Amino acid sequence: MSKRRPSIVGGAIRGAIAGAIGTWVMDQVTTGLYQAQSESDTQREEAARPNGQSSVANMLDRVEETTGLRLSGGARPTVEQLVHYGLGTVPGAIYGALRSRVPLLGAGRGVFYGLALFGANDEALNTELGFAGPYDAYPWSSHWRGLVGHAILGLTTDTTLDLLGG
């Protein structure tokens, strides 16, 4: 008896849940790595950030500039968290919908998926779009933290999908 593939919609829903859980686990790991890095690396990383802000905060600034809409000061931290989780949930939904349909997508138990997100988002798009500083402005510990964090994100997303029957 062969295992039945989940529906695309069911896979997407499970993937979104798995992506949110993966994002939370990644945050726990990367926060610990950030707190353990040297003070000089922290200072160099902070100096590299455009406008002294995270990439998500810079992204929201761009959305506000483009649309003319303004977030109230109290809503901003909540929206930043929603965007941050959306950056894990939306790709997680796509991964969940396609993992059983696209050969090799789930290779490495999701680690390759996580590393692809890291390369595309953290190392390329954020810099290209001006949400983060140039690659070489950051200390190696920043890149290492992102690499490890996204590998964990991918592994957790993939494992959670399995646990959810996807």
PDB file of C-alpha atoms in Angstrom:
ATOM      1  CA  MET A   1       0.000   0.000   0.000  1.00  0.00           C
ATOM      2  CA  SER A   2       1.513   3.327  -1.032  1.00  0.00           C
ATOM      3  CA  LYS A   3       1.333   6.426   1.095  1.00  0.00           C
ATOM      4  CA  ARG A   4      -1.157   8.967  -0.241  1.00  0.00           C
ATOM      5  CA  ARG A   5       0.169  12.445  -0.949  1.00  0.00           C
ATOM      6  CA  PRO A   6      -1.507  15.240   0.988  1.00  0.00           C
ATOM      7  CA  SER A   7      -3.569  17.739  -0.956  1.00  0.00           C
ATOM      8  CA  ILE A   8      -1.837  20.926  -2.028  1.00  0.00           C
ATOM      9  CA  VAL A   9      -4.089  23.020   0.222  1.00  0.00           C
ATOM     10  CA  GLY A  10      -3.637  20.664   3.182  1.00  0.00           C
ATOM     11  CA  GLY A  11       0.110  20.647   2.599  1.00  0.00           C
ATOM     12  CA  ALA A  12       0.144  24.444   2.458  1.00  0.00           C
ATOM     13  CA  ILE A  13      -1.778  24.755   5.722  1.00  0.00           C
ATOM     14  CA  ARG A  14       0.502  22.253   7.474  1.00  0.00           C
ATOM     15  CA  GLY A  15       3.510  23.972   5.902  1.00  0.00           C
ATOM     16  CA  ALA A  16       2.410  27.368   7.205  1.00  0.00           C
ATOM     17  CA  ILE A  17       2.062  25.954  10.722  1.00  0.00           C
ATOM     18  CA  ALA A  18       5.405  24.182  10.382  1.00  0.00           C
ATOM     19  CA  GLY A  19       7.036  27.378   9.053  1.00  0.00           C
ATOM     20  CA  ALA A  20       5.778  29.377  12.030  1.00  0.00           C
ATOM     21  CA  ILE A  21       7.126  26.764  14.445  1.00  0.00           C
ATOM     22  CA  GLY A  22      10.385  26.655  12.494  1.00  0.00           C
ATOM     23  CA  THR A  23      10.677  30.440  12.751  1.00  0.00           C
ATOM     24  CA  TRP A  24      10.156  30.316  16.515  1.00  0.00           C
ATOM     25  CA  VAL A  25      12.816  27.613  16.949  1.00  0.00           C
ATOM     26  CA  MET A  26      15.203  29.526  14.683  1.00  0.00           C
ATOM     27  CA  ASP A  27      14.686  32.640  16.812  1.00  0.00           C
ATOM     28  CA  GLN A  28      15.596  30.733  19.969  1.00  0.00           C
ATOM     29  CA  VAL A  29      18.827  29.477  18.402  1.00  0.00           C
ATOM     30  CA  THR A  30      19.843  32.752  16.771  1.00  0.00           C
ATOM     31  CA  THR A  31      19.092  34.778  19.899  1.00  0.00           C
ATOM     32  CA  GLY A  32      21.421  32.519  21.881  1.00  0.00           C
ATOM     33  CA  LEU A  33      24.142  32.828  19.241  1.00  0.00           C
ATOM     34  CA  TYR A  34      23.711  36.620  19.121  1.00  0.00           C
ATOM     35  CA  GLN A  35      24.013  36.894  22.898  1.00  0.00           C
ATOM     36  CA  ALA A  36      27.157  34.738  22.831  1.00  0.00           C
ATOM     37  CA  GLN A  37      28.986  36.698  20.137  1.00  0.00           C
ATOM     38  CA  SER A  38      31.716  39.180  20.986  1.00  0.00           C
ATOM     39  CA  GLU A  39      30.905  42.789  21.775  1.00  0.00           C
ATOM     40  CA  SER A  40      33.024  43.916  18.805  1.00  0.00           C
ATOM     41  CA  ASP A  41      30.986  41.689  16.453  1.00  0.00           C
ATOM     42  CA  THR A  42      27.760  43.093  17.899  1.00  0.00           C
ATOM     43  CA  GLN A  43      28.983  46.656  17.372  1.00  0.00           C
ATOM     44  CA  ARG A  44      30.111  45.908  13.806  1.00  0.00           C
ATOM     45  CA  GLU A  45      26.764  44.272  13.031  1.00  0.00           C
ATOM     46  CA  GLU A  46      24.798  47.207  14.436  1.00  0.00           C
ATOM     47  CA  ALA A  47      26.944  49.656  12.463  1.00  0.00           C
ATOM     48  CA  ALA A  48      26.246  47.717   9.244  1.00  0.00           C
ATOM     49  CA  ARG A  49      22.462  47.966   9.566  1.00  0.00           C
ATOM     50  CA  PRO A  50      20.914  50.680   7.389  1.00  0.00           C
ATOM     51  CA  ASN A  51      19.202  53.283   9.572  1.00  0.00           C
ATOM     52  CA  GLY A  52      20.404  51.295  12.608  1.00  0.00           C
ATOM     53  CA  GLN A  53      17.425  48.958  12.175  1.00  0.00           C
ATOM     54  CA  SER A  54      16.667  45.332  11.387  1.00  0.00           C
ATOM     55  CA  SER A  55      15.902  44.331   7.818  1.00  0.00           C
ATOM     56  CA  VAL A  56      12.218  43.911   8.736  1.00  0.00           C
ATOM     57  CA  ALA A  57      12.049  47.436  10.179  1.00  0.00           C
ATOM     58  CA  ASN A  58      13.668  48.805   7.015  1.00  0.00           C
ATOM     59  CA  MET A  59      11.193  46.807   4.929  1.00  0.00           C
ATOM     60  CA  LEU A  60       8.266  48.334   6.819  1.00  0.00           C
ATOM     61  CA  ASP A  61       9.762  51.806   6.351  1.00  0.00           C
ATOM     62  CA  ARG A  62       9.827  51.165   2.601  1.00  0.00           C
ATOM     63  CA  VAL A  63       6.209  49.996   2.612  1.00  0.00           C
ATOM     64  CA  GLU A  64       5.189  53.125   4.519  1.00  0.00           C
ATOM     65  CA  GLU A  65       7.122  55.361   2.099  1.00  0.00           C
ATOM     66  CA  THR A  66       5.649  53.631  -0.940  1.00  0.00           C
ATOM     67  CA  THR A  67       2.039  53.467   0.211  1.00  0.00           C
ATOM     68  CA  GLY A  68       1.832  56.616   2.316  1.00  0.00           C
ATOM     69  CA  LEU A  69       0.299  54.535   5.107  1.00  0.00           C
ATOM     70  CA  ARG A  70       1.726  54.942   8.606  1.00  0.00           C
ATOM     71  CA  LEU A  71       1.764  52.492  11.467  1.00  0.00           C
ATOM     72  CA  SER A  72       1.118  53.897  14.890  1.00  0.00           C
ATOM     73  CA  GLY A  73       4.111  53.623  17.201  1.00  0.00           C
ATOM     74  CA  GLY A  74       2.411  51.036  19.370  1.00  0.00           C
ATOM     75  CA  ALA A  75       1.482  48.815  16.426  1.00  0.00           C
ATOM     76  CA  ARG A  76       4.943  48.789  14.876  1.00  0.00           C
ATOM     77  CA  PRO A  77       6.556  46.059  17.052  1.00  0.00           C
ATOM     78  CA  THR A  78       3.564  43.766  16.501  1.00  0.00           C
ATOM     79  CA  VAL A  79       3.616  44.311  12.736  1.00  0.00           C
ATOM     80  CA  GLU A  80       7.386  43.710  12.659  1.00  0.00           C
ATOM     81  CA  GLN A  81       6.847  40.352  14.391  1.00  0.00           C
ATOM     82  CA  LEU A  82       4.004  39.487  11.995  1.00  0.00           C
ATOM     83  CA  VAL A  83       6.207  40.267   8.990  1.00  0.00           C
ATOM     84  CA  HIS A  84       9.098  38.288  10.498  1.00  0.00           C
ATOM     85  CA  TYR A  85       6.850  35.267  11.054  1.00  0.00           C
ATOM     86  CA  GLY A  86       5.307  35.761   7.621  1.00  0.00           C
ATOM     87  CA  LEU A  87       8.787  35.362   6.134  1.00  0.00           C
ATOM     88  CA  GLY A  88       8.828  31.872   7.672  1.00  0.00           C
ATOM     89  CA  THR A  89       5.158  30.994   7.295  1.00  0.00           C
ATOM     90  CA  VAL A  90       4.647  31.831   3.609  1.00  0.00           C
ATOM     91  CA  PRO A  91       7.702  29.882   2.379  1.00  0.00           C
ATOM     92  CA  GLY A  92       6.694  27.119   4.805  1.00  0.00           C
ATOM     93  CA  ALA A  93       3.275  26.948   3.141  1.00  0.00           C
ATOM     94  CA  ILE A  94       4.889  26.695  -0.286  1.00  0.00           C
ATOM     95  CA  TYR A  95       7.310  24.051   0.990  1.00  0.00           C
ATOM     96  CA  GLY A  96       4.460  22.091   2.558  1.00  0.00           C
ATOM     97  CA  ALA A  97       2.410  22.216  -0.636  1.00  0.00           C
ATOM     98  CA  LEU A  98       5.265  21.162  -2.899  1.00  0.00           C
ATOM     99  CA  ARG A  99       7.576  18.972  -0.789  1.00  0.00           C
ATOM    100  CA  SER A 100       5.971  15.695  -1.874  1.00  0.00           C
ATOM    101  CA  ARG A 101       5.519  16.875  -5.476  1.00  0.00           C
ATOM    102  CA  VAL A 102       8.888  18.365  -6.427  1.00  0.00           C
ATOM    103  CA  PRO A 103      11.800  15.926  -6.523  1.00  0.00           C
ATOM    104  CA  LEU A 104      14.630  16.784  -4.129  1.00  0.00           C
ATOM    105  CA  LEU A 105      12.749  19.721  -2.538  1.00  0.00           C
ATOM    106  CA  GLY A 106      12.775  17.934   0.825  1.00  0.00           C
ATOM    107  CA  ALA A 107      16.389  16.772   0.455  1.00  0.00           C
ATOM    108  CA  GLY A 108      18.450  16.928   3.601  1.00  0.00           C
ATOM    109  CA  ARG A 109      15.353  16.812   5.842  1.00  0.00           C
ATOM    110  CA  GLY A 110      14.623  20.462   5.017  1.00  0.00           C
ATOM    111  CA  VAL A 111      18.138  21.731   5.697  1.00  0.00           C
ATOM    112  CA  PHE A 112      18.680  22.591   2.024  1.00  0.00           C
ATOM    113  CA  TYR A 113      15.329  24.409   1.975  1.00  0.00           C
ATOM    114  CA  GLY A 114      16.426  26.468   4.989  1.00  0.00           C
ATOM    115  CA  LEU A 115      19.817  27.207   3.447  1.00  0.00           C
ATOM    116  CA  ALA A 116      18.134  28.304   0.213  1.00  0.00           C
ATOM    117  CA  LEU A 117      16.002  30.763   2.211  1.00  0.00           C
ATOM    118  CA  PHE A 118      19.134  32.027   3.942  1.00  0.00           C
ATOM    119  CA  GLY A 119      20.970  32.568   0.669  1.00  0.00           C
ATOM    120  CA  ALA A 120      18.067  34.181  -1.125  1.00  0.00           C
ATOM    121  CA  ASN A 121      16.710  36.333   1.696  1.00  0.00           C
ATOM    122  CA  ASP A 122      19.516  37.130   4.119  1.00  0.00           C
ATOM    123  CA  GLU A 123      22.504  37.083   1.812  1.00  0.00           C
ATOM    124  CA  ALA A 124      21.021  38.465  -1.411  1.00  0.00           C
ATOM    125  CA  LEU A 125      17.599  40.155  -1.370  1.00  0.00           C
ATOM    126  CA  ASN A 126      17.939  42.069   1.905  1.00  0.00           C
ATOM    127  CA  THR A 127      21.170  43.685   0.707  1.00  0.00           C
ATOM    128  CA  GLU A 128      19.978  44.193  -2.873  1.00  0.00           C
ATOM    129  CA  LEU A 129      16.784  45.890  -1.686  1.00  0.00           C
ATOM    130  CA  GLY A 130      18.605  48.041   0.882  1.00  0.00           C
ATOM    131  CA  PHE A 131      17.034  46.363   3.916  1.00  0.00           C
ATOM    132  CA  ALA A 132      20.467  45.204   5.124  1.00  0.00           C
ATOM    133  CA  GLY A 133      23.965  46.512   4.654  1.00  0.00           C
ATOM    134  CA  PRO A 134      26.579  45.101   2.281  1.00  0.00           C
ATOM    135  CA  TYR A 135      27.567  41.481   2.827  1.00  0.00           C
ATOM    136  CA  ASP A 136      31.143  42.315   3.842  1.00  0.00           C
ATOM    137  CA  ALA A 137      30.071  44.969   6.366  1.00  0.00           C
ATOM    138  CA  TYR A 138      28.889  42.224   8.731  1.00  0.00           C
ATOM    139  CA  PRO A 139      31.192  40.062  10.836  1.00  0.00           C
ATOM    140  CA  TRP A 140      31.456  36.373   9.963  1.00  0.00           C
ATOM    141  CA  SER A 141      29.483  35.576  13.137  1.00  0.00           C
ATOM    142  CA  SER A 142      26.395  37.282  11.640  1.00  0.00           C
ATOM    143  CA  HIS A 143      26.561  35.116   8.521  1.00  0.00           C
ATOM    144  CA  TRP A 144      27.261  31.990  10.582  1.00  0.00           C
ATOM    145  CA  ARG A 145      24.283  32.736  12.854  1.00  0.00           C
ATOM    146  CA  GLY A 146      22.013  33.169   9.836  1.00  0.00           C
ATOM    147  CA  LEU A 147      23.283  29.993   8.209  1.00  0.00           C
ATOM    148  CA  VAL A 148      22.809  27.903  11.367  1.00  0.00           C
ATOM    149  CA  GLY A 149      19.457  29.518  12.152  1.00  0.00           C
ATOM    150  CA  HIS A 150      18.050  28.854   8.693  1.00  0.00           C
ATOM    151  CA  ALA A 151      19.332  25.265   8.653  1.00  0.00           C
ATOM    152  CA  ILE A 152      17.439  24.800  11.938  1.00  0.00           C
ATOM    153  CA  LEU A 153      14.388  26.533  10.438  1.00  0.00           C
ATOM    154  CA  GLY A 154      14.397  24.113   7.504  1.00  0.00           C
ATOM    155  CA  LEU A 155      14.933  21.029   9.643  1.00  0.00           C
ATOM    156  CA  THR A 156      12.216  22.080  12.100  1.00  0.00           C
ATOM    157  CA  THR A 157       9.781  22.914   9.297  1.00  0.00           C
ATOM    158  CA  ASP A 158      10.375  19.556   7.629  1.00  0.00           C
ATOM    159  CA  THR A 159      10.128  17.586  10.889  1.00  0.00           C
ATOM    160  CA  THR A 160       6.971  19.438  11.932  1.00  0.00           C
ATOM    161  CA  LEU A 161       5.415  18.693   8.538  1.00  0.00           C
ATOM    162  CA  ASP A 162       6.089  14.994   9.134  1.00  0.00           C
ATOM    163  CA  LEU A 163       4.520  15.209  12.596  1.00  0.00           C
ATOM    164  CA  LEU A 164       1.458  16.945  11.117  1.00  0.00           C
ATOM    165  CA  GLY A 165       1.055  14.216   8.515  1.00  0.00           C
ATOM    166  CA  GLY A 166       2.330  16.225   5.586  1.00  0.00           C
TER     167      GLY A 166
END
